[in-house]
Short mmCIF file of C-alpha atoms and ligand atoms in Angstrom, two decimals:
data_model
loop_
_atom_site.label_atom_id
_atom_site.label_comp_id
_atom_site.label_asym_id
_atom_site.label_seq_id
_atom_site.Cartn_x
_atom_site.Cartn_y
_atom_site.Cartn_z
CA UNK A 25 -35.79 116.52 -303.11
CA UNK A 26 -32.63 114.32 -303.01
CA UNK A 27 -31.04 116.52 -305.66
CA UNK A 28 -30.66 119.19 -302.97
CA UNK A 29 -27.83 117.33 -301.18
CA UNK A 30 -25.17 118.96 -303.34
CA UNK A 31 -26.62 122.40 -302.79
CA UNK A 32 -25.94 122.17 -299.03
CA UNK A 33 -22.20 122.02 -299.53
CA UNK A 34 -20.66 125.38 -298.66
CA UNK A 35 -18.57 127.46 -301.05
CA UNK A 36 -14.80 127.81 -300.64
CA UNK A 37 -15.11 131.56 -299.97
CA UNK A 38 -17.66 130.94 -297.28
CA UNK A 39 -15.42 128.49 -295.44
CA UNK A 40 -12.46 130.84 -295.76
CA UNK A 41 -14.32 133.28 -293.50
CA UNK A 42 -14.32 130.73 -290.68
CA UNK A 43 -12.37 132.16 -287.72
CA UNK A 44 -10.27 129.06 -287.15
CA UNK A 45 -9.28 128.76 -290.81
CA UNK A 46 -8.49 132.48 -290.79
CA UNK A 47 -6.10 131.86 -287.90
CA UNK A 48 -4.40 129.07 -289.85
CA UNK A 49 -3.55 131.60 -292.56
CA UNK A 50 -0.92 132.84 -290.09
CA UNK A 51 1.07 129.62 -290.42
CA UNK A 52 0.15 128.23 -293.85
CA UNK A 53 0.20 129.88 -297.30
CA UNK A 54 -3.26 130.93 -298.46
CA UNK A 55 -3.00 128.75 -301.55
CA UNK A 56 -2.42 125.65 -299.40
CA UNK A 57 -5.45 126.45 -297.22
CA UNK A 58 -7.62 126.92 -300.29
CA UNK A 59 -6.31 123.67 -301.78
CA UNK A 60 -7.13 121.77 -298.58
CA UNK A 61 -10.64 123.28 -298.47
CA UNK A 62 -11.20 122.30 -302.11
CA UNK A 63 -10.08 118.75 -301.40
CA UNK A 64 -12.35 118.34 -298.37
CA UNK A 65 -15.34 119.84 -300.22
CA UNK A 66 -14.71 117.61 -303.21
CA UNK A 67 -14.77 114.54 -300.97
CA UNK A 68 -18.07 115.77 -299.45
CA UNK A 69 -19.48 116.23 -302.92
CA UNK A 70 -18.49 112.70 -303.89
CA UNK A 71 -20.08 111.19 -300.79
CA UNK A 72 -23.26 113.27 -301.29
CA UNK A 73 -23.48 112.14 -304.87
CA UNK A 74 -22.91 108.51 -303.96
CA UNK A 75 -25.68 108.73 -301.36
CA UNK A 76 -27.94 110.37 -303.91
CA UNK A 77 -27.31 107.67 -306.50
CA UNK A 78 -27.96 104.95 -303.95
CA UNK A 79 -30.98 106.84 -302.63
CA UNK A 80 -29.45 106.84 -299.12
CA UNK A 81 -29.84 109.39 -296.38
CA UNK A 82 -27.08 111.96 -296.24
CA UNK A 83 -26.49 115.02 -294.10
CA UNK A 84 -23.85 117.71 -294.22
CA UNK A 85 -21.32 117.46 -291.33
CA UNK A 86 -21.18 120.47 -288.98
CA UNK A 87 -18.96 123.38 -290.02
CA UNK A 88 -16.72 122.56 -287.05
CA UNK A 89 -16.16 119.02 -288.40
CA UNK A 90 -15.49 120.28 -291.92
CA UNK A 91 -13.00 122.82 -290.59
CA UNK A 92 -11.18 120.20 -288.56
CA UNK A 93 -10.83 117.91 -291.56
CA UNK A 94 -9.49 120.86 -293.57
CA UNK A 95 -6.89 121.41 -290.85
CA UNK A 96 -5.96 117.72 -290.79
CA UNK A 97 -5.57 117.67 -294.58
CA UNK A 98 -3.48 120.83 -294.42
CA UNK A 99 -1.16 119.43 -291.74
CA UNK A 100 -0.77 116.11 -293.55
CA UNK A 101 0.20 117.87 -296.75
CA UNK A 102 2.72 120.03 -294.89
CA UNK A 103 4.47 117.01 -293.33
CA UNK A 104 7.61 116.14 -295.27
CA UNK A 105 7.29 112.92 -297.24
CA UNK A 106 10.83 111.81 -296.40
CA UNK A 107 11.27 111.79 -292.65
CA UNK A 108 13.14 110.22 -289.79
CA UNK A 109 11.82 106.87 -288.64
CA UNK A 110 12.77 104.64 -285.73
CA UNK A 111 14.39 101.38 -286.84
CA UNK A 112 13.53 98.72 -284.26
CA UNK A 113 13.91 95.86 -286.78
CA UNK A 114 17.45 94.98 -285.68
CA UNK A 115 18.61 95.14 -289.31
CA UNK A 116 21.56 97.53 -289.10
CA UNK A 117 21.96 98.33 -292.80
CA UNK A 118 18.27 98.30 -293.74
CA UNK A 119 18.17 99.44 -297.38
CA UNK A 120 14.48 100.39 -297.16
CA UNK A 121 15.22 102.56 -294.13
CA UNK A 122 18.21 104.30 -295.70
CA UNK A 123 21.15 101.99 -294.85
CA UNK A 124 23.94 103.49 -292.70
CA UNK A 125 23.33 105.97 -289.88
CA UNK A 126 25.90 108.77 -290.12
CA UNK A 127 28.17 109.75 -287.25
CA UNK A 128 27.57 113.15 -285.60
CA UNK A 129 30.84 114.34 -287.15
CA UNK A 130 29.66 113.42 -290.63
CA UNK A 131 26.35 115.17 -290.00
CA UNK A 132 28.16 118.34 -288.84
CA UNK A 133 30.42 118.30 -291.89
CA UNK A 134 27.48 117.83 -294.20
CA UNK A 135 25.40 120.56 -292.66
CA UNK A 136 28.27 123.02 -292.63
CA UNK A 137 28.89 122.73 -296.39
CA UNK A 138 25.15 122.63 -297.06
CA UNK A 139 24.56 126.00 -295.40
CA UNK A 140 27.00 127.88 -297.59
CA UNK A 141 29.67 127.60 -300.23
CA UNK A 142 32.68 125.32 -299.98
CA UNK A 143 36.01 124.64 -301.68
CA UNK A 144 34.52 121.74 -303.65
CA UNK A 145 36.78 122.05 -306.69
CA UNK A 146 39.09 124.90 -305.74
CA UNK A 147 42.58 124.49 -304.34
CA UNK A 148 42.91 126.89 -301.41
CA UNK A 149 46.69 127.33 -301.87
CA UNK A 150 46.77 128.21 -305.54
CA UNK A 151 43.16 129.29 -306.05
CA UNK A 152 43.13 127.02 -309.10
CA UNK A 153 40.45 124.55 -310.14
CA UNK A 154 41.08 121.04 -308.86
CA UNK A 155 39.08 117.81 -308.82
CA UNK A 156 36.39 117.23 -306.22
CA UNK A 157 37.52 113.78 -305.14
CA UNK A 158 40.79 115.11 -303.80
CA UNK A 159 39.01 115.64 -300.46
CA UNK A 160 38.73 111.89 -299.99
CA UNK A 161 41.40 110.37 -302.24
CA UNK A 162 44.34 110.76 -299.90
CA UNK A 163 42.35 109.41 -296.95
CA UNK A 164 41.24 106.35 -298.90
CA UNK A 165 44.80 105.68 -300.05
CA UNK A 166 46.13 106.05 -296.52
CA UNK A 167 43.53 103.67 -295.07
CA UNK A 168 43.69 100.98 -297.78
CA UNK A 169 47.16 101.31 -299.30
CA UNK A 170 45.74 102.03 -302.77
CA UNK A 171 47.64 104.27 -305.22
CA UNK A 172 44.58 106.27 -306.24
CA UNK A 173 40.86 106.47 -305.56
CA UNK A 174 37.62 108.07 -306.68
CA UNK A 175 33.97 107.98 -305.67
CA UNK A 176 30.67 107.84 -307.58
CA UNK A 177 26.97 107.61 -306.69
CA UNK A 178 26.88 103.97 -305.56
CA UNK A 179 28.59 100.66 -306.12
CA UNK A 180 26.30 99.78 -309.04
CA UNK A 181 27.47 102.95 -310.80
CA UNK A 182 31.06 102.19 -309.82
CA UNK A 183 30.83 98.75 -311.46
CA UNK A 184 29.33 100.14 -314.68
CA UNK A 185 31.86 102.94 -314.90
CA UNK A 186 34.83 100.64 -314.29
CA UNK A 187 33.64 98.15 -316.93
CA UNK A 188 32.97 100.87 -319.49
CA UNK A 189 36.15 102.75 -318.93
CA UNK A 190 38.44 99.70 -318.88
CA UNK A 191 36.74 97.08 -321.07
CA UNK A 192 34.10 98.58 -323.39
CA UNK A 193 33.54 96.28 -326.40
CA UNK A 194 35.75 93.62 -324.86
CA UNK A 195 35.31 90.45 -322.83
CA UNK A 196 35.11 90.20 -319.07
CA UNK A 197 35.53 86.78 -317.46
CA UNK A 198 33.45 85.92 -314.36
CA UNK A 199 32.91 82.69 -312.45
CA UNK A 200 29.37 81.27 -312.66
CA UNK A 201 29.42 81.11 -308.87
CA UNK A 202 29.76 84.90 -308.69
CA UNK A 203 27.05 86.08 -311.10
CA UNK A 204 25.08 87.71 -308.31
CA UNK A 205 21.83 89.58 -308.00
CA UNK A 206 21.75 92.29 -305.31
CA UNK A 207 18.39 93.68 -304.16
CA UNK A 208 16.88 96.52 -306.13
CA UNK A 209 17.57 95.17 -309.60
CA UNK A 210 21.36 94.88 -309.59
CA UNK A 211 22.00 91.74 -311.63
CA UNK A 212 25.57 91.37 -312.70
CA UNK A 213 24.90 89.93 -316.20
CA UNK A 214 22.53 92.85 -316.93
CA UNK A 215 24.92 95.44 -315.52
CA UNK A 216 27.62 94.01 -317.78
CA UNK A 217 25.37 94.16 -320.81
CA UNK A 218 24.43 97.75 -320.02
CA UNK A 219 28.12 98.55 -319.67
CA UNK A 220 28.88 97.43 -323.20
CA UNK A 221 31.14 94.53 -322.26
CA UNK A 222 30.77 90.87 -323.20
CA UNK A 223 30.29 88.50 -320.29
CA UNK A 224 32.25 85.28 -320.48
CA UNK A 225 31.06 82.82 -317.84
CA UNK A 226 33.44 80.16 -316.58
CA UNK A 227 33.22 77.18 -314.22
CA UNK A 228 30.02 75.96 -312.62
CA UNK A 229 27.72 77.29 -309.92
CA UNK A 230 29.63 75.55 -307.14
CA UNK A 231 33.15 75.05 -308.47
CA UNK A 232 35.43 77.17 -310.58
CA UNK A 233 39.18 76.56 -311.06
CA UNK A 234 42.01 78.78 -312.24
CA UNK A 235 42.16 76.53 -315.28
CA UNK A 236 38.64 77.60 -316.28
CA UNK A 237 39.70 81.25 -316.38
CA UNK A 238 42.91 80.43 -318.23
CA UNK A 239 41.15 78.52 -320.99
CA UNK A 240 38.60 81.31 -321.50
CA UNK A 241 41.21 84.02 -322.09
CA UNK A 242 41.33 85.29 -325.68
CA UNK A 243 42.54 88.27 -327.69
CA UNK A 244 39.29 89.97 -326.72
CA UNK A 245 39.66 89.60 -322.94
CA UNK A 246 40.20 92.79 -320.93
CA UNK A 247 39.26 92.01 -317.33
CA UNK A 248 39.14 89.11 -314.89
CA UNK A 249 36.30 90.09 -312.58
CA UNK A 250 36.11 88.78 -309.02
CA UNK A 251 32.84 89.44 -307.16
CA UNK A 252 32.18 88.95 -303.48
CA UNK A 253 28.99 86.89 -303.07
CA UNK A 254 27.79 89.35 -300.42
CA UNK A 255 24.28 88.10 -299.90
CA UNK A 256 24.62 84.34 -300.29
CA UNK A 257 27.10 81.54 -299.71
CA UNK A 258 27.75 78.31 -301.54
CA UNK A 259 28.42 75.67 -298.91
CA UNK A 260 29.47 72.05 -299.32
CA UNK A 261 31.24 70.79 -302.46
CA UNK A 262 32.40 74.23 -303.50
CA UNK A 263 35.55 75.94 -304.64
CA UNK A 264 36.38 79.39 -305.94
CA UNK A 265 39.65 80.87 -307.14
CA UNK A 266 41.36 83.11 -304.59
CA UNK A 267 41.94 86.69 -305.67
CA UNK A 268 45.71 86.31 -305.35
CA UNK A 269 45.70 83.51 -307.94
CA UNK A 270 43.59 85.60 -310.33
CA UNK A 271 46.10 88.41 -309.90
CA UNK A 272 48.96 86.08 -310.86
CA UNK A 273 47.06 84.97 -313.93
CA UNK A 274 46.20 88.56 -314.83
CA UNK A 275 49.87 89.58 -314.60
CA UNK A 276 50.96 86.62 -316.73
CA UNK A 277 48.43 87.44 -319.46
CA UNK A 278 48.50 91.22 -319.26
CA UNK A 279 44.88 91.50 -318.02
CA UNK A 280 43.35 93.72 -315.38
CA UNK A 281 41.88 92.14 -312.26
CA UNK A 282 38.86 93.94 -310.81
CA UNK A 283 37.46 92.98 -307.38
CA UNK A 284 33.91 93.99 -306.39
CA UNK A 285 34.01 93.46 -302.63
CA UNK A 286 30.48 94.75 -302.06
CA UNK A 287 30.14 95.76 -298.44
CA UNK A 288 33.56 97.33 -298.28
CA UNK A 289 34.88 96.66 -294.81
CA UNK A 290 37.86 98.92 -294.22
CA UNK A 291 38.96 96.98 -291.16
CA UNK A 292 39.07 93.27 -290.39
CA UNK A 293 35.96 92.22 -288.48
CA UNK A 294 37.12 88.67 -287.84
CA UNK A 295 38.13 89.36 -284.25
CA UNK A 296 34.57 90.50 -283.59
CA UNK A 297 33.21 87.22 -284.85
CA UNK A 298 32.47 88.27 -288.42
CA UNK A 299 34.68 86.16 -290.63
CA UNK A 300 34.30 85.95 -294.41
CA UNK A 301 34.16 89.66 -295.10
CA UNK A 302 36.94 90.86 -297.43
CA UNK A 303 38.57 94.18 -296.60
CA UNK A 304 39.52 96.78 -299.18
CA UNK A 305 43.10 96.86 -297.90
CA UNK A 306 43.54 93.11 -298.34
CA UNK A 307 42.30 93.21 -301.95
CA UNK A 308 44.70 96.03 -302.76
CA UNK A 309 47.47 94.18 -300.91
CA UNK A 310 46.85 91.04 -302.94
CA UNK A 311 47.31 93.03 -306.11
CA UNK A 312 43.84 93.80 -307.53
CA UNK A 313 44.14 96.58 -310.13
CA UNK A 314 40.72 97.99 -309.20
CA UNK A 315 38.54 97.44 -306.11
CA UNK A 316 34.95 98.68 -305.82
CA UNK A 317 32.53 98.80 -302.86
CA UNK A 318 29.62 100.72 -301.32
CA UNK A 319 30.17 103.64 -298.97
CA UNK A 320 26.93 103.10 -297.05
CA UNK A 321 27.38 99.49 -296.00
CA UNK A 322 30.14 98.42 -293.56
CA UNK A 323 31.96 101.70 -294.02
CA UNK A 324 29.01 103.46 -292.39
CA UNK A 325 29.01 106.52 -294.64
CA UNK A 326 26.62 108.21 -297.12
CA UNK A 327 25.40 106.45 -300.28
CA UNK A 328 28.36 106.17 -302.60
CA UNK A 329 30.50 103.80 -304.63
CA UNK A 330 34.22 103.83 -303.92
CA UNK A 331 36.71 102.89 -306.62
CA UNK A 332 40.30 102.16 -305.56
CA UNK A 333 43.04 101.31 -307.99
CA UNK A 334 46.32 101.95 -309.71
CA UNK A 335 47.06 105.53 -310.81
CA UNK A 336 46.69 104.51 -314.44
CA UNK A 337 43.30 102.79 -314.01
CA UNK A 338 41.81 105.57 -311.87
CA UNK A 339 42.98 108.19 -314.38
CA UNK A 340 41.25 106.29 -317.22
CA UNK A 341 38.09 105.91 -315.12
CA UNK A 342 38.04 109.59 -314.18
CA UNK A 343 38.44 110.65 -317.81
CA UNK A 344 35.49 108.57 -319.09
CA UNK A 345 32.36 110.67 -319.97
CA UNK A 346 30.18 108.45 -317.78
CA UNK A 347 32.20 109.57 -314.74
CA UNK A 348 30.63 113.02 -315.04
CA UNK A 349 27.16 111.46 -315.12
CA UNK A 350 27.65 109.52 -311.89
CA UNK A 351 29.71 112.01 -309.90
CA UNK A 352 28.81 112.82 -306.31
CA UNK A 353 27.83 116.19 -304.83
CA UNK A 354 29.30 118.21 -301.99
CA UNK A 355 26.97 116.68 -299.37
CA UNK A 356 28.21 113.17 -300.13
CA UNK A 357 31.84 114.26 -300.14
CA UNK A 358 31.53 116.09 -296.83
CA UNK A 359 29.87 113.14 -295.09
CA UNK A 360 32.28 110.65 -296.68
CA UNK A 361 35.41 112.60 -295.70
CA UNK A 362 34.24 112.90 -292.09
CA UNK A 363 33.35 109.17 -291.98
CA UNK A 364 36.75 108.19 -293.41
CA UNK A 365 38.53 110.35 -290.84
CA UNK A 366 36.96 108.21 -288.10
CA UNK A 367 39.04 105.30 -289.41
CA UNK A 368 42.26 107.19 -288.64
CA UNK A 369 41.47 106.96 -284.92
CA UNK A 370 41.22 103.23 -284.35
CA UNK A 371 40.78 103.56 -280.56
CA UNK A 372 37.50 105.43 -280.85
CA UNK A 373 36.26 103.99 -284.17
CA UNK A 374 33.83 101.47 -282.67
CA UNK A 375 32.23 104.27 -280.64
CA UNK A 376 32.25 107.00 -283.27
CA UNK A 377 31.00 104.98 -286.27
CA UNK A 378 27.32 104.06 -285.63
CA UNK A 379 27.34 101.05 -287.97
CA UNK A 380 30.35 99.48 -286.25
CA UNK A 381 29.02 100.51 -282.83
CA UNK A 382 25.65 98.81 -283.44
CA UNK A 383 27.34 95.77 -284.98
CA UNK A 384 29.54 95.22 -281.92
CA UNK A 385 27.22 96.45 -279.14
CA UNK A 386 27.58 94.16 -276.09
CA UNK A 387 24.74 91.93 -274.90
CA UNK A 388 24.86 93.24 -271.33
CA UNK A 389 24.18 96.80 -272.48
CA UNK A 390 21.39 95.68 -274.83
CA UNK A 391 19.88 93.61 -272.03
CA UNK A 392 19.89 96.56 -269.62
CA UNK A 393 18.28 98.84 -272.22
CA UNK A 394 15.68 96.18 -273.05
CA UNK A 395 14.72 95.74 -269.38
CA UNK A 396 14.34 99.46 -268.91
CA UNK A 397 12.25 99.80 -272.07
CA UNK A 398 9.97 96.87 -271.11
CA UNK A 399 9.48 98.35 -267.63
CA UNK A 400 8.66 101.81 -268.98
CA UNK A 401 6.17 100.37 -271.48
CA UNK A 402 4.46 98.30 -268.78
CA UNK A 403 4.06 101.46 -266.66
CA UNK A 404 2.11 103.42 -269.26
CA UNK A 405 0.49 100.91 -271.62
CA UNK A 406 -1.86 98.66 -269.65
CA UNK A 407 -3.21 96.95 -272.79
CA UNK A 408 0.23 95.89 -273.96
CA UNK A 409 2.42 93.11 -272.62
CA UNK A 410 6.18 93.74 -272.90
CA UNK A 411 8.80 91.07 -272.24
CA UNK A 412 12.52 90.86 -272.80
CA UNK A 413 13.54 87.97 -275.07
CA UNK A 414 16.71 86.57 -276.65
CA UNK A 415 16.75 87.07 -280.40
CA UNK A 416 19.09 87.69 -283.34
CA UNK A 417 19.84 90.88 -285.27
CA UNK A 418 21.17 90.99 -288.82
CA UNK A 419 23.57 93.25 -290.61
CA UNK A 420 21.35 93.64 -293.71
CA UNK A 421 22.13 95.53 -296.92
CA UNK A 422 23.15 92.18 -298.43
CA UNK A 423 26.10 91.81 -296.08
CA UNK A 424 27.03 88.87 -293.84
CA UNK A 425 23.83 87.02 -294.84
CA UNK A 426 24.34 83.99 -292.63
CA UNK A 427 25.57 85.84 -289.60
CA UNK A 428 23.08 85.87 -286.74
CA UNK A 429 24.02 88.44 -284.15
CA UNK A 430 22.66 87.59 -280.67
CA UNK A 431 20.60 90.47 -279.28
CA UNK A 432 17.87 91.37 -276.79
CA UNK A 433 14.41 92.47 -277.89
CA UNK A 434 11.27 93.69 -276.17
CA UNK A 435 8.45 91.42 -277.39
CA UNK A 436 5.07 93.15 -277.43
CA UNK A 437 1.59 91.67 -277.44
CA UNK A 438 -1.62 93.72 -277.35
CA UNK A 439 -4.68 92.40 -275.50
CA UNK A 440 -7.03 93.24 -278.37
CA UNK A 441 -4.97 94.00 -281.47
CA UNK A 442 -3.21 91.44 -283.64
CA UNK A 443 0.57 91.74 -283.98
CA UNK A 444 0.07 92.91 -287.55
CA UNK A 445 -2.34 95.67 -286.49
CA UNK A 446 -0.05 96.76 -283.65
CA UNK A 447 2.92 97.02 -285.97
CA UNK A 448 0.80 98.98 -288.46
CA UNK A 449 -0.12 101.50 -285.76
CA UNK A 450 3.51 101.85 -284.73
CA UNK A 451 4.35 102.56 -288.37
CA UNK A 452 1.64 105.20 -288.58
CA UNK A 453 2.90 107.00 -285.49
CA UNK A 454 4.93 110.19 -285.77
CA UNK A 455 7.84 109.40 -285.94
CA UNK A 456 7.03 106.07 -287.61
CA UNK A 457 8.38 103.03 -285.77
CA UNK A 458 9.43 99.91 -287.71
CA UNK A 459 9.45 96.68 -285.72
CA UNK A 460 9.89 92.98 -286.55
CA UNK A 461 6.98 90.54 -286.53
CA UNK A 462 7.42 87.05 -285.16
CA UNK A 463 4.77 84.53 -284.19
CA UNK A 464 2.01 86.95 -283.18
CA UNK A 465 4.48 89.21 -281.41
CA UNK A 466 5.96 92.56 -282.31
CA UNK A 467 9.68 92.64 -281.57
CA UNK A 468 11.61 95.82 -280.78
CA UNK A 469 15.33 95.13 -281.25
CA UNK A 470 17.45 97.40 -279.04
CA UNK A 471 20.48 97.03 -281.32
CA UNK A 472 19.16 99.48 -283.92
CA UNK A 473 17.15 101.77 -281.65
CA UNK A 474 19.11 105.01 -281.36
CA UNK A 475 19.82 106.83 -278.13
CA UNK A 476 16.79 108.79 -276.94
CA UNK A 477 14.33 106.93 -279.18
CA UNK A 478 13.12 104.71 -276.32
CA UNK A 479 11.16 107.66 -274.95
CA UNK A 480 9.37 108.10 -278.27
CA UNK A 481 8.55 104.40 -278.44
CA UNK A 482 7.05 104.46 -274.93
CA UNK A 483 4.97 107.48 -275.85
CA UNK A 484 3.70 105.83 -279.03
CA UNK A 485 2.68 102.66 -277.16
CA UNK A 486 0.94 104.75 -274.49
CA UNK A 487 -1.13 106.42 -277.19
CA UNK A 488 -1.92 103.14 -278.93
CA UNK A 489 -2.89 101.53 -275.63
CA UNK A 490 -5.22 104.41 -274.76
CA UNK A 491 -6.85 104.66 -278.17
CA UNK A 492 -10.10 102.82 -278.93
CA UNK A 493 -9.35 99.75 -280.98
C1 LIG B 10 25.66 95.96 -302.41
C2 LIG B 10 26.47 95.45 -303.54
C3 LIG B 10 26.42 96.09 -304.78
C4 LIG B 10 25.55 97.29 -305.04
O1 LIG B 10 26.00 98.38 -304.27
P1 LIG B 10 25.13 99.72 -304.19
O2 LIG B 10 26.02 100.67 -303.46
O3 LIG B 10 23.90 99.37 -303.43
O4 LIG B 10 24.84 100.16 -305.56
C5 LIG B 10 27.20 95.58 -305.81
N1 LIG B 10 27.98 94.50 -305.62
C6 LIG B 10 28.05 93.84 -304.43
C7 LIG B 10 28.93 92.63 -304.32
C8 LIG B 10 27.29 94.31 -303.34
O5 LIG B 10 27.35 93.67 -302.17
#
């Protein structure tokens, strides 16, 4: 008797005749519809079998219900895996959410070269083959004062390539206070090992002197490496050797000085209250032979690793076989060139570059936006309390770790759902919304919410408020 459960389950061909599924064949490939049917039927079979084994009652859902779960499965499978989300966390360079937001000009440039062909490696004057980085090299040199420049996939790749090309098999001296780990598995000692150079540690965690470097120099030394401790600070009884002094030592001993500045600010942010962040131009000015940094941190561009340096160093780096393995594509170059061009117009830079705009957004504007958002939420979501509160945003991406940036948030609390559950539902909305949790409240930070996204947030909260919990 119970054995008959499985026999009730309809065949794929039978379901395919259903009028609604037939109509879906207009918008989805037949193979996808069949795959979705198979998946739904397989799940039914499993639940029937489980019921059978447990000697439980089981009945086949109505055809209408089966068809609607086929449609749901089909639509879920057709939704792109990588999609836009709303970042309401207040973390401007959120690595998990894709780091920098590109400017409209960068997006236009990227989409225009994506749609067709482009002069990636061809010189338009002569028609001859050139190198792809020429589209950004002159801009980088103009902005930073460097002699030459190139770009690779990210700063981790830039570091490996520089070490390999300039110091393979030799020694590289680093202060113990600068042996950093960056999120996502970038640990300097391991990167150095993978680059085929020998790490020579000098000094202590909190104090390193020029003397320490000097005594460690041997016949085998190739590079004095200076690393910006992007994501942490040593406070108190601490001392590190300034880049300029390393440069003097390097010159005296015929060694290269490489500076990994991490976040790669192209302009000084001190007047905006962000001290402590080295700029690429200053490192070049102080005489570093090579400077590396990310393109998707404070620069506000696409993922990339910029390498600035002397003509001789950049030529050696470009010639190394690894350079080919970590080269960037046309999409990166298009977005990077457009982003760099923003830096030529200083007057509009803090408007046109989203990272710098979000970083320096004024409290009065954030407050006004927060009040409007809280009011709109209160209007449509009766189950949800929404209040404007003072809070702090962060830069993220391992930059300016101690800097708390005053901001305004809308703090949400649901009458029935926990903060955790509310934030989960926001994340499961389309588009997904990422908020910050704090003390049983869900915080929406206006600093990282993009123009026009408030409407989507209100709509999401309306739906959540109306749904049965
Ligand atoms: C972020 C960072 C890196 C890694 O850069 P990616 O572009 O993420 O690969 C390396 N060094 C420093 C000092 C950094 O801050």
